[in-house]
Tab-separated table of C-alpha atoms in Angstrom:
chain	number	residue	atom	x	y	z
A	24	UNK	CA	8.236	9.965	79.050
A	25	UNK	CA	11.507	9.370	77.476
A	26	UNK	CA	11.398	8.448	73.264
A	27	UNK	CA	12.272	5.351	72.803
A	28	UNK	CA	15.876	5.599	70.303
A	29	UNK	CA	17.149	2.698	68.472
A	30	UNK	CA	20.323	1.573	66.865
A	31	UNK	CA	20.975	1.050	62.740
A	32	UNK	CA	19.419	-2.860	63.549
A	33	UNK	CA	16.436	-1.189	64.995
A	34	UNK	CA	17.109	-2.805	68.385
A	35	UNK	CA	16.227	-0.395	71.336
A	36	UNK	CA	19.432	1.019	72.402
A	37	UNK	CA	18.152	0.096	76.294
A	38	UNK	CA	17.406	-3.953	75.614
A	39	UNK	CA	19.413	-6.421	76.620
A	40	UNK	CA	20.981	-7.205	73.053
A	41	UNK	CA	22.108	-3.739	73.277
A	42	UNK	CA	23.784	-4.004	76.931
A	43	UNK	CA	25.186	-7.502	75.758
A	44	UNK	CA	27.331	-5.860	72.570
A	45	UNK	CA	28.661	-3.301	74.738
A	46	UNK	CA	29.736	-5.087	77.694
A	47	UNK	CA	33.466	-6.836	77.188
A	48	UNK	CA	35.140	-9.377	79.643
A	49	UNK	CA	38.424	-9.709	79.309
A	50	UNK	CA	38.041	-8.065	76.128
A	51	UNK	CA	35.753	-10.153	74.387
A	52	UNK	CA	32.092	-9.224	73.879
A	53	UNK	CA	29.993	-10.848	76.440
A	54	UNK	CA	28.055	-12.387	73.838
A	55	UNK	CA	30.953	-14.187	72.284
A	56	UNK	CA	32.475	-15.259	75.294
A	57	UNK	CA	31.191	-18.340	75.422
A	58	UNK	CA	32.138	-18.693	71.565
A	59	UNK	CA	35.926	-17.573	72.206
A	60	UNK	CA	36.943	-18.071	75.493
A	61	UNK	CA	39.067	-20.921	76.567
A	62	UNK	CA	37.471	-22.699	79.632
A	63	UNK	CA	39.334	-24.911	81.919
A	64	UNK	CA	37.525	-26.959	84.825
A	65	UNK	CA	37.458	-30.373	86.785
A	66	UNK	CA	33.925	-30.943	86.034
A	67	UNK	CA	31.201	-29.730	84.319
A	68	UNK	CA	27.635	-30.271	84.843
A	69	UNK	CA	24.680	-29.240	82.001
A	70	UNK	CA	21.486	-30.544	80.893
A	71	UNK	CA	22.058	-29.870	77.284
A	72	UNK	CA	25.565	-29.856	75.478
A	73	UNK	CA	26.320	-28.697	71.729
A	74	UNK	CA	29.492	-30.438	70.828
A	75	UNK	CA	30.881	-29.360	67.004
A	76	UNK	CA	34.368	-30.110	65.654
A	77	UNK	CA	35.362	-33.035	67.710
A	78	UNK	CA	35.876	-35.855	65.675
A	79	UNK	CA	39.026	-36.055	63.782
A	80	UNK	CA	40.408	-38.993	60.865
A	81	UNK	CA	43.379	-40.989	61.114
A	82	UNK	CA	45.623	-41.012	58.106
A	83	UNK	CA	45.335	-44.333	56.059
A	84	UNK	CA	46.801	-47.664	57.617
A	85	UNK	CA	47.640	-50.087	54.989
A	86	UNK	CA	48.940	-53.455	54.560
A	87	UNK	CA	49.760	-55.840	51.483
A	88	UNK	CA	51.054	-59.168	50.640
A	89	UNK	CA	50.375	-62.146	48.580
A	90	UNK	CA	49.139	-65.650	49.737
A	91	UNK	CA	48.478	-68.941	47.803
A	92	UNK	CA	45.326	-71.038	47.467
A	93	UNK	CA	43.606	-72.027	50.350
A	94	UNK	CA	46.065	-69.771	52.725
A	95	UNK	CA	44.545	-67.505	55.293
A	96	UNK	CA	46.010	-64.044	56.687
A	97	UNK	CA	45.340	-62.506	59.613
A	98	UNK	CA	44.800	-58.669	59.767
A	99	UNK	CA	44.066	-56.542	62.520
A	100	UNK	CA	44.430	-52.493	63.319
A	101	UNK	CA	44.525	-51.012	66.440
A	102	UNK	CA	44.592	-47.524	67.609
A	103	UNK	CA	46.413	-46.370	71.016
A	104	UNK	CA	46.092	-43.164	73.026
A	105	UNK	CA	49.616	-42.308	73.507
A	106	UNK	CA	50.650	-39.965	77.064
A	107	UNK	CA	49.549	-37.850	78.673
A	108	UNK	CA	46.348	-39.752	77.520
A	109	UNK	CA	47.555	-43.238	77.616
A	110	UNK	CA	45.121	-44.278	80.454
A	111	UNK	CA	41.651	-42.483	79.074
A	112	UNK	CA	39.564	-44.441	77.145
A	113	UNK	CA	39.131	-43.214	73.220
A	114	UNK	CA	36.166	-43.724	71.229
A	115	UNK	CA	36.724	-44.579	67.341
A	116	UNK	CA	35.173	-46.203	64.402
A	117	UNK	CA	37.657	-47.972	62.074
A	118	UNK	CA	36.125	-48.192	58.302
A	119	UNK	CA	37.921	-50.901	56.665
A	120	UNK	CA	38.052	-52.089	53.137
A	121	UNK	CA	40.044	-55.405	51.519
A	122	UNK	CA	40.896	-55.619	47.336
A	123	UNK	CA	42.353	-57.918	45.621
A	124	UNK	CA	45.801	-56.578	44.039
A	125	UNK	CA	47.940	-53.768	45.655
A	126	UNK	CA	47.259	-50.587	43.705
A	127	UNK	CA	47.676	-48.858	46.905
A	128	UNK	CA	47.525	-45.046	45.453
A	129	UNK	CA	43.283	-45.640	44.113
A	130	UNK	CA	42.312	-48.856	44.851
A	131	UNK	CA	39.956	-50.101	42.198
A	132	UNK	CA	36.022	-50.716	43.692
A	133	UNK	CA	35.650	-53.149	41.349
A	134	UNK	CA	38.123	-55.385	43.263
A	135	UNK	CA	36.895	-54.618	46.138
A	136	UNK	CA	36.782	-57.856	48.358
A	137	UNK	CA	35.616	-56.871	51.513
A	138	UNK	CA	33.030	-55.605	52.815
A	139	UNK	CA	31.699	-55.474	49.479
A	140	UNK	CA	32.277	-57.071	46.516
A	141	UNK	CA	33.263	-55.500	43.362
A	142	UNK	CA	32.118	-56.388	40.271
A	143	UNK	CA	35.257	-57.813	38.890
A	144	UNK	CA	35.419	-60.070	41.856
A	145	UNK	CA	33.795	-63.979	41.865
A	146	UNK	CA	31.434	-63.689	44.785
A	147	UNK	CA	32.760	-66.407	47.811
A	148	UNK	CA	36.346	-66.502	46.208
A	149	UNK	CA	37.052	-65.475	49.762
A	150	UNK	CA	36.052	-65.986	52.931
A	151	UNK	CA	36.759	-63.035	55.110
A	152	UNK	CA	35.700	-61.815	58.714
A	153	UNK	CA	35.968	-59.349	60.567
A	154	UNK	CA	34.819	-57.027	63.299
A	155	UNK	CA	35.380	-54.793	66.120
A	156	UNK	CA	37.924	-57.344	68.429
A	157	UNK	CA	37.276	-57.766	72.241
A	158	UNK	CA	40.546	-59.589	72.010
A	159	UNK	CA	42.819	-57.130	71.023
A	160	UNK	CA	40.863	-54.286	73.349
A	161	UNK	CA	42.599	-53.829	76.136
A	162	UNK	CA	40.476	-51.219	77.833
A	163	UNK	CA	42.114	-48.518	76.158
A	164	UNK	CA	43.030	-49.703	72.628
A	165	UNK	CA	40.233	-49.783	69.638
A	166	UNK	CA	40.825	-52.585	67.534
A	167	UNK	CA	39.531	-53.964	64.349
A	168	UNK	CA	40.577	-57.956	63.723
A	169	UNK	CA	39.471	-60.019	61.138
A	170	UNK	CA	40.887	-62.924	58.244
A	171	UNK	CA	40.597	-63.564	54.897
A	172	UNK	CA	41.157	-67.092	53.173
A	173	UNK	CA	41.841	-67.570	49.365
A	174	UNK	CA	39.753	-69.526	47.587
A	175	UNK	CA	40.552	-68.277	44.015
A	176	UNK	CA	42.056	-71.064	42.949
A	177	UNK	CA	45.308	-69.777	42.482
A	178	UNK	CA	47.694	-67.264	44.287
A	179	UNK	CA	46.595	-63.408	44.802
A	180	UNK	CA	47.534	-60.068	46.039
A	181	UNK	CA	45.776	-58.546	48.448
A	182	UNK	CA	45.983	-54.321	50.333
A	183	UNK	CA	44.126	-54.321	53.545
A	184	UNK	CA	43.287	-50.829	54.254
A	185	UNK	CA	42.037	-49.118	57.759
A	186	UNK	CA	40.726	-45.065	58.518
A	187	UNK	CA	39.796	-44.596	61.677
A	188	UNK	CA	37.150	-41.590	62.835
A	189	UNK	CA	38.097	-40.651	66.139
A	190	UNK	CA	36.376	-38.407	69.178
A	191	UNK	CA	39.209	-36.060	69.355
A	192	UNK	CA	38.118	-34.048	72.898
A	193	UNK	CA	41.419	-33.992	74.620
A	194	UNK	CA	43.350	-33.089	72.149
A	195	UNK	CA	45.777	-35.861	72.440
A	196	UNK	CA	47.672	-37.912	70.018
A	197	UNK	CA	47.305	-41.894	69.022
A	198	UNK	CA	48.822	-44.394	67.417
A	199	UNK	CA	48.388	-47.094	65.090
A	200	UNK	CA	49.431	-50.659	64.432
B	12	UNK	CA	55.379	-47.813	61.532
B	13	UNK	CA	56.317	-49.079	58.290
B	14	UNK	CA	57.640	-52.629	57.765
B	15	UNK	CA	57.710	-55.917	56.150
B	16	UNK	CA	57.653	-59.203	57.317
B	17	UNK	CA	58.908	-61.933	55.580
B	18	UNK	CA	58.272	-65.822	56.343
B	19	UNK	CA	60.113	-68.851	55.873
B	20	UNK	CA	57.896	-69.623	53.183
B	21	UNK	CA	58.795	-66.453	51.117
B	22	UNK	CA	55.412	-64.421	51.936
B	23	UNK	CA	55.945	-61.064	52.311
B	24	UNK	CA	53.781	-58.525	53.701
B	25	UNK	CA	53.836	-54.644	53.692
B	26	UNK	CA	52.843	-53.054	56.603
B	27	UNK	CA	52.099	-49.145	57.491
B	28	UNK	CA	49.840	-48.399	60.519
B	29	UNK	CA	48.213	-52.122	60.207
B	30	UNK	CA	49.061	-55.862	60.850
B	31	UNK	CA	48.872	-58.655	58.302
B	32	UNK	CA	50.461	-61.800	58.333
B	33	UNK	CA	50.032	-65.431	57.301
B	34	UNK	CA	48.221	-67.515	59.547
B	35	UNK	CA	50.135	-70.689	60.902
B	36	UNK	CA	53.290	-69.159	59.057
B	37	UNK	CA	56.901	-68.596	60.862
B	38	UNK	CA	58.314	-65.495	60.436
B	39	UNK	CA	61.983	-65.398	58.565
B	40	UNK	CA	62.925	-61.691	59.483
B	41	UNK	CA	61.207	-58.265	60.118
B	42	UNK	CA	62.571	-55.106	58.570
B	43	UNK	CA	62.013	-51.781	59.451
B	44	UNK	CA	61.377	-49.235	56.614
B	45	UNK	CA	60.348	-46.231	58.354
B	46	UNK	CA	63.518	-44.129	57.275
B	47	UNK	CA	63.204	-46.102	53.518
B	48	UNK	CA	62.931	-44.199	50.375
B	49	UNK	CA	60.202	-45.790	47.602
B	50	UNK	CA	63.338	-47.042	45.761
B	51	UNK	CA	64.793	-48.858	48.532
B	52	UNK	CA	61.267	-49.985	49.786
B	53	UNK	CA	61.044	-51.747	46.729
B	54	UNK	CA	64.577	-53.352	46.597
B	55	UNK	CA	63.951	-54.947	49.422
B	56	UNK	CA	60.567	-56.168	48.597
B	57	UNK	CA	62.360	-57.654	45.477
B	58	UNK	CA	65.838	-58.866	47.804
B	59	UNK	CA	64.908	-59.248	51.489
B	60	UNK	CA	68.248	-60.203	51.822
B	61	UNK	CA	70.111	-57.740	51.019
B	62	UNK	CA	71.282	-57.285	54.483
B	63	UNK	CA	73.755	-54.045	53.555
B	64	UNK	CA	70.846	-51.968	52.279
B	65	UNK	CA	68.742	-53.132	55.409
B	66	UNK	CA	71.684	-52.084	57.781
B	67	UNK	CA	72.231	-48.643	56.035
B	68	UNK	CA	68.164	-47.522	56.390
B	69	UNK	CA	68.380	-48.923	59.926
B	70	UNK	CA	71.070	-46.458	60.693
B	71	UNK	CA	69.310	-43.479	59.716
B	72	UNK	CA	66.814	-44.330	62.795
């Protein structure tokens, strides 16, 4: 009967851990090749699937301007696959915040408009609203469209600001208006 | 893209990688800032008409 011998990890130098550390393909260790290797294929077919790393976050969109007393704005944002992936559907989430003035380096929370309100804000001195627009989807294109009205009372300044959180799984680049 | 928009009415909005604009209003001119420093960004929020200064940042694009 032959001893059994083991390695510094006291795995049995004959187990399949063992063969799987020695064995390379293409250099790598067979049991990071699935970690490190680069796949390419048409189609792939699992019953479970560990995605990590595949979201990504749009720089900031932003927008000012003024308007007077009982003037509305429009303000959408809308973010386009640009070629080679201009015809794939993306996937995003836009987070989207409105505050009264244009500090646009740290917007102060407590003018905060929209969604919330901030605490230096009268609550229903606007009317804002807003949501994911069928209209300005086009199939490919996410888009956020909403409107705010003043009702202050007098004129105000207003930044509009838009991040969008992205499923970044081809690697391709978008763009934003 | 960064521009502003002015309207007939004076309104003026900034806009970088967003839309905003003043509903029922007609629009007076666009101007492209892309290739604007701050300083001229906000000479020409202050003067929208300063047409030379709009013609020299639109020939850096």
């Amino acid at each position: 009967m032959i001893k059994p011998q083991y390695n510094k990890y006291l795995q049995p130098l004959n187990s399949p851990i063992q063969t799987l550390t020695d064995v390379k393909i293409g250099g790598i260790p067979a049991w990071q090749f699935g970690v490190k290797q680069r796949i390419q294929t048409r189609r792939v077919k699992a019953s479970a699937l560990s995605l990590s790393n595949i979201a990504s976050l749009s720089t900031n969109g932003v927008g000012r301007g003024g308007f007077t007393n009982g003037a509305t704005l429009f303000l959408s944002s809308t973010l386009t696959p640009l070629a080679p992936i201009a015809q794939f559907l993306n996937f995003a989430v836009p987070f989207v915040a409105i505050y009264q003035g244009t500090n646009l380096v740290s917007p102060d929370p407590n003018f905060q408009i929209y969604p919330t309100i901030g605490g230096s804000i009268t609550p229903f001195s606007y009317t804002v609203q807003g949501m994911l627009d069928w209209h300005l989807y086009n199939g490919t294109t996410s888009a956020w469209g909403g409107a705010i009205q003043n009702n202050t009372g007098g004129s105000q300044q207003i930044t509009f600001i838009v991040q969008w959180k992205l499923f970044n799984v081809n690697s391709g680049t978008q763009t934003r208006t | 893209m960064k521009k502003l928009i002015v309207y007939k009415d004076g309104s003026q909005f900034y806009m970088d990688g967003v839309t905003i604009g003043l509903h029922g209003g007609v629009i007076d001119k666009e101007i492209d800032l892309t290739h604007a420093t701050d300083e001229e960004k906000k000479s020409i929020e202050e003067n929208p008409h300063d047409d030379a200064l709009i013609a020299k940042i639109k020939a850096r694009g």
